[in-house]
Amino acid sequence: NAGVMQNPRHLVRRRGQEARLRCSPMKGHSHVYWYRQLPEEGLKFMVYLQKENIIDESGMPKERFSAEFPKEGPSILRIQQVVRGDSAAYFCASSPRSGGANEQFFGPGTRLTVL
Amino acid sequence: QKEVEQNSGPLSVPEGAIASLNCTYSDRGSQSFFWYRQYSGKSPELIMFIYSNGDKEDGRFTAQLNKASQYVSLLIRDSQPSDSATYLCAANTNAGKSTFGDGTTLTVKP
């Protein structure tokens, strides 16, 4: 019974490059959430997706960031033209249901470092 | 005002004592509340969730919810050094989005 999987666990990019972060939800979970955590700070919501749909992207920066959750395969968080301020831990969580009573289970995170 | 606020830490308690962690929320549309534990360098781990006013107990943990006061708390009885971590409070609306507080760091001293 695998949990939420994220890869890579660590990612180093130079300024201007692209970063692709992948998330495979727990088996049976069709709801995926992405969060960003800066050092010594709390989790900040970025985007909520279901299969092939973006439900809420109110936390996503307007430029350079995009997310998808295709019918087949993992959810992808894509950051184009990375800058040093993008350095953070990016966590993905999945849930088996929608609505308020949706306990979320987190993956191990991807730690992005932008040089 | 932050949507979810947690009492500023760090909080230090001796081993065996009760640790009390507090959280307030501003969105009256919040329906369910979650406590996560996060060890340094690790991902958040769900400890408890609560939807109804009152207390909910699970082992050494008790979550308390007061919707009228918009207040949630987590009590940890018989605190152990392994409980030392950052505790995150989260509030969910029916839309499913979770809003997290900044966390309270707990240290349990042997």
CSV table of C-alpha atoms in Angstrom, one decimal:
chain,number,residue,atom,x,y,z
A,1,ASN,CA,0.0,0.0,0.0
A,2,ALA,CA,2.3,2.7,-1.3
A,3,GLY,CA,1.9,6.2,0.0
A,4,VAL,CA,2.1,9.4,-2.0
A,5,MET,CA,5.2,9.4,-4.2
A,6,GLN,CA,7.1,12.4,-5.3
A,7,ASN,CA,10.2,12.6,-7.5
A,8,PRO,CA,12.8,13.8,-7.6
A,9,ARG,CA,13.4,14.1,-3.9
A,10,HIS,CA,16.1,16.8,-4.6
A,11,LEU,CA,16.4,18.9,-7.6
A,12,VAL,CA,19.0,21.5,-8.4
A,13,ARG,CA,18.5,24.0,-11.2
A,14,ARG,CA,20.3,27.1,-12.4
A,15,ARG,CA,18.4,30.3,-12.8
A,16,GLY,CA,16.4,30.3,-16.0
A,17,GLN,CA,16.1,26.6,-16.3
A,18,GLU,CA,12.8,24.6,-16.0
A,19,ALA,CA,11.9,22.4,-13.0
A,20,ARG,CA,9.4,19.5,-13.3
A,21,LEU,CA,8.1,18.0,-10.1
A,22,ARG,CA,6.1,14.8,-10.2
A,23,CYS,CA,3.5,13.4,-7.8
A,24,SER,CA,1.8,10.0,-7.8
A,25,PRO,CA,-1.2,10.0,-5.4
A,26,MET,CA,-2.1,7.1,-3.2
A,27,LYS,CA,-3.9,4.3,-4.8
A,28,GLY,CA,-7.6,5.2,-5.1
A,29,HIS,CA,-7.0,8.9,-4.5
A,30,SER,CA,-8.1,11.2,-7.3
A,31,HIS,CA,-7.6,14.5,-5.6
A,32,VAL,CA,-4.1,16.1,-5.6
A,33,TYR,CA,-2.9,19.2,-3.8
A,34,TRP,CA,0.4,21.0,-4.2
A,35,TYR,CA,2.0,23.1,-1.4
A,36,ARG,CA,5.2,25.1,-1.1
A,37,GLN,CA,7.1,25.5,2.1
A,38,LEU,CA,9.9,28.0,2.4
A,39,PRO,CA,12.5,27.5,5.1
A,40,GLU,CA,11.1,28.1,8.6
A,41,GLU,CA,7.7,28.9,7.2
A,42,GLY,CA,4.4,27.1,7.0
A,43,LEU,CA,2.8,25.3,4.1
A,44,LYS,CA,1.3,27.6,1.4
A,45,PHE,CA,-1.4,26.2,-0.8
A,46,MET,CA,-0.7,26.4,-4.5
A,47,VAL,CA,-3.2,24.3,-6.5
A,48,TYR,CA,-5.9,21.6,-6.2
A,49,LEU,CA,-6.4,19.2,-9.1
A,50,GLN,CA,-8.6,16.3,-9.9
A,51,LYS,CA,-8.0,14.1,-12.9
A,52,GLU,CA,-7.7,16.3,-16.0
A,53,ASN,CA,-9.2,19.3,-14.1
A,54,ILE,CA,-7.8,22.2,-12.1
A,55,ILE,CA,-10.2,22.9,-9.3
A,56,ASP,CA,-8.5,25.7,-7.5
A,57,GLU,CA,-5.3,27.5,-8.5
A,58,SER,CA,-5.7,30.5,-6.3
A,59,GLY,CA,-2.3,29.9,-4.7
A,60,MET,CA,-0.3,29.6,-7.9
A,61,PRO,CA,1.9,32.5,-9.0
A,62,LYS,CA,0.4,34.0,-12.2
A,63,GLU,CA,3.5,33.5,-14.2
A,64,ARG,CA,6.0,30.7,-14.7
A,65,PHE,CA,4.1,28.1,-12.7
A,66,SER,CA,1.7,25.5,-14.1
A,67,ALA,CA,0.2,22.2,-12.9
A,68,GLU,CA,-1.6,19.3,-14.5
A,69,PHE,CA,-3.0,16.0,-13.5
A,70,PRO,CA,-3.6,14.0,-16.7
A,71,LYS,CA,-5.9,11.0,-17.1
A,72,GLU,CA,-2.9,8.7,-17.0
A,73,GLY,CA,0.3,9.3,-15.1
A,74,PRO,CA,1.4,11.5,-12.3
A,75,SER,CA,0.5,15.1,-11.5
A,76,ILE,CA,3.2,17.5,-12.7
A,77,LEU,CA,4.1,20.9,-11.2
A,78,ARG,CA,6.1,22.8,-13.7
A,79,ILE,CA,8.2,25.9,-13.0
A,80,GLN,CA,9.6,27.7,-15.9
A,81,GLN,CA,12.6,30.1,-15.8
A,82,VAL,CA,13.3,29.4,-12.2
A,83,VAL,CA,14.7,32.1,-9.9
A,84,ARG,CA,16.4,31.8,-6.6
A,85,GLY,CA,13.2,32.7,-4.7
A,86,ASP,CA,11.7,29.4,-6.0
A,87,SER,CA,14.0,27.5,-3.8
A,88,ALA,CA,11.8,25.7,-1.4
A,89,ALA,CA,10.3,22.3,-0.5
A,90,TYR,CA,7.3,21.4,-2.6
A,91,PHE,CA,4.9,18.9,-1.2
A,92,CYS,CA,2.1,17.0,-2.9
A,93,ALA,CA,-0.8,15.6,-1.0
A,94,SER,CA,-3.6,13.4,-2.1
A,95,SER,CA,-7.1,12.7,-0.8
A,96,PRO,CA,-9.7,10.1,-1.6
A,97,ARG,CA,-12.6,12.5,-1.7
A,98,SER,CA,-13.5,16.1,-2.2
A,99,GLY,CA,-15.2,18.5,0.2
A,100,GLY,CA,-14.2,19.6,3.7
A,101,ALA,CA,-13.8,16.2,5.2
A,102,ASN,CA,-10.9,15.3,3.1
A,103,GLU,CA,-7.9,14.3,5.1
A,104,GLN,CA,-4.8,14.8,3.0
A,105,PHE,CA,-1.8,12.5,3.0
A,106,PHE,CA,1.5,14.0,2.1
A,107,GLY,CA,4.4,12.8,0.0
A,108,PRO,CA,8.0,13.2,1.0
A,109,GLY,CA,8.4,16.4,-0.9
A,110,THR,CA,10.8,17.7,-3.5
A,111,ARG,CA,13.5,20.1,-2.3
A,112,LEU,CA,14.3,22.5,-5.1
A,113,THR,CA,17.5,24.5,-5.0
A,114,VAL,CA,18.0,27.2,-7.6
A,115,LEU,CA,21.7,28.2,-8.0
B,1,GLN,CA,-5.0,38.8,10.0
B,2,LYS,CA,-3.9,35.4,8.9
B,3,GLU,CA,-6.6,32.9,8.1
B,4,VAL,CA,-5.2,30.3,10.5
B,5,GLU,CA,-3.1,31.4,13.4
B,6,GLN,CA,-1.2,29.3,15.8
B,7,ASN,CA,0.2,30.3,19.2
B,8,SER,CA,3.8,31.4,18.7
B,9,GLY,CA,6.4,29.1,19.9
B,10,PRO,CA,8.6,27.5,20.6
B,11,LEU,CA,6.8,25.6,23.3
B,12,SER,CA,8.9,23.6,25.7
B,13,VAL,CA,7.5,21.0,28.2
B,14,PRO,CA,9.1,18.4,30.4
B,15,GLU,CA,8.7,14.8,29.6
B,16,GLY,CA,5.4,13.4,30.9
B,17,ALA,CA,3.7,16.8,31.0
B,18,ILE,CA,0.7,17.9,28.9
B,19,ALA,CA,1.5,20.0,25.8
B,20,SER,CA,-1.3,22.3,24.7
B,21,LEU,CA,-1.3,23.7,21.1
B,22,ASN,CA,-3.8,26.3,20.0
B,23,CYS,CA,-5.1,27.5,16.7
B,24,THR,CA,-7.7,30.1,15.7
B,25,TYR,CA,-9.3,30.5,12.3
B,26,SER,CA,-11.0,33.4,10.6
B,27,ASP,CA,-13.2,31.8,7.9
B,28,ARG,CA,-16.5,30.8,9.4
B,29,GLY,CA,-17.0,28.6,6.4
B,30,SER,CA,-14.3,26.3,7.6
B,31,GLN,CA,-15.9,22.9,8.2
B,32,SER,CA,-13.1,20.5,9.2
B,33,PHE,CA,-9.8,20.9,11.0
B,34,PHE,CA,-6.7,18.9,10.9
B,35,TRP,CA,-3.5,18.6,13.0
B,36,TYR,CA,-0.3,17.5,11.3
B,37,ARG,CA,3.1,16.8,12.9
B,38,GLN,CA,6.2,17.7,10.9
B,39,TYR,CA,9.7,16.6,11.9
B,40,SER,CA,12.5,18.7,10.7
B,41,GLY,CA,13.3,18.0,7.0
B,42,LYS,CA,10.3,15.7,6.7
B,43,SER,CA,6.8,15.9,5.3
B,44,PRO,CA,3.7,16.6,7.4
B,45,GLU,CA,2.0,13.6,8.9
B,46,LEU,CA,-1.7,13.6,9.8
B,47,ILE,CA,-2.3,13.1,13.5
B,48,MET,CA,-6.0,13.9,14.0
B,49,PHE,CA,-9.0,15.6,12.4
B,50,ILE,CA,-12.1,17.0,13.9
B,51,TYR,CA,-15.4,18.1,12.4
B,52,SER,CA,-17.8,18.5,15.3
B,53,ASN,CA,-17.8,20.8,18.4
B,54,GLY,CA,-16.3,19.1,21.4
B,55,ASP,CA,-13.5,16.8,22.1
B,56,LYS,CA,-12.1,13.9,20.1
B,57,GLU,CA,-9.6,11.6,21.7
B,58,ASP,CA,-7.1,9.2,20.1
B,59,GLY,CA,-4.5,7.7,22.4
B,60,ARG,CA,-2.5,10.4,24.0
B,61,PHE,CA,-3.9,13.1,21.7
B,62,THR,CA,-7.1,15.1,22.2
B,63,ALA,CA,-8.4,17.6,19.7
B,64,GLN,CA,-10.9,20.2,20.8
B,65,LEU,CA,-13.1,22.3,18.5
B,66,ASN,CA,-15.2,25.3,19.4
B,67,LYS,CA,-16.8,26.7,16.2
B,68,ALA,CA,-18.5,29.6,18.1
B,69,SER,CA,-15.1,30.8,19.2
B,70,GLN,CA,-13.3,29.7,16.0
B,71,TYR,CA,-10.8,27.8,18.1
B,72,VAL,CA,-9.1,24.5,17.7
B,73,SER,CA,-6.6,22.9,20.1
B,74,LEU,CA,-4.5,19.8,20.4
B,75,LEU,CA,-3.5,18.3,23.7
B,76,ILE,CA,-0.7,15.8,24.0
B,77,ARG,CA,-0.7,13.9,27.3
B,78,ASP,CA,2.3,12.2,28.7
B,79,SER,CA,4.6,14.1,26.3
B,80,GLN,CA,7.6,12.2,25.1
B,81,PRO,CA,10.8,13.4,23.5
B,82,SER,CA,9.7,11.8,20.3
B,83,ASP,CA,6.8,14.3,20.2
B,84,SER,CA,9.3,17.1,19.6
B,85,ALA,CA,8.3,18.5,16.2
B,86,THR,CA,6.4,21.3,14.6
B,87,TYR,CA,2.6,20.9,14.7
B,88,LEU,CA,0.6,22.4,11.9
B,89,CYS,CA,-3.1,23.3,12.2
B,90,ALA,CA,-5.2,23.3,9.0
B,91,ALA,CA,-8.7,24.4,8.2
B,92,ASN,CA,-10.7,23.1,5.3
B,93,THR,CA,-13.7,24.6,3.6
B,94,ASN,CA,-16.2,22.5,1.8
B,95,ALA,CA,-14.4,23.3,-1.4
B,96,GLY,CA,-11.6,21.1,-0.1
B,97,LYS,CA,-8.8,23.7,0.1
B,98,SER,CA,-6.7,23.5,3.2
B,99,THR,CA,-5.3,26.6,4.8
B,100,PHE,CA,-2.4,25.9,7.2
B,101,GLY,CA,-1.1,27.9,10.1
B,102,ASP,CA,2.6,28.6,10.4
B,103,GLY,CA,3.1,25.9,13.0
B,104,THR,CA,4.2,25.7,16.6
B,105,THR,CA,7.4,24.0,17.4
B,106,LEU,CA,7.2,21.8,20.4
B,107,THR,CA,10.3,20.6,22.4
B,108,VAL,CA,9.8,17.9,25.0
B,109,LYS,CA,12.8,17.8,27.4
B,110,PRO,CA,13.8,14.5,29.0
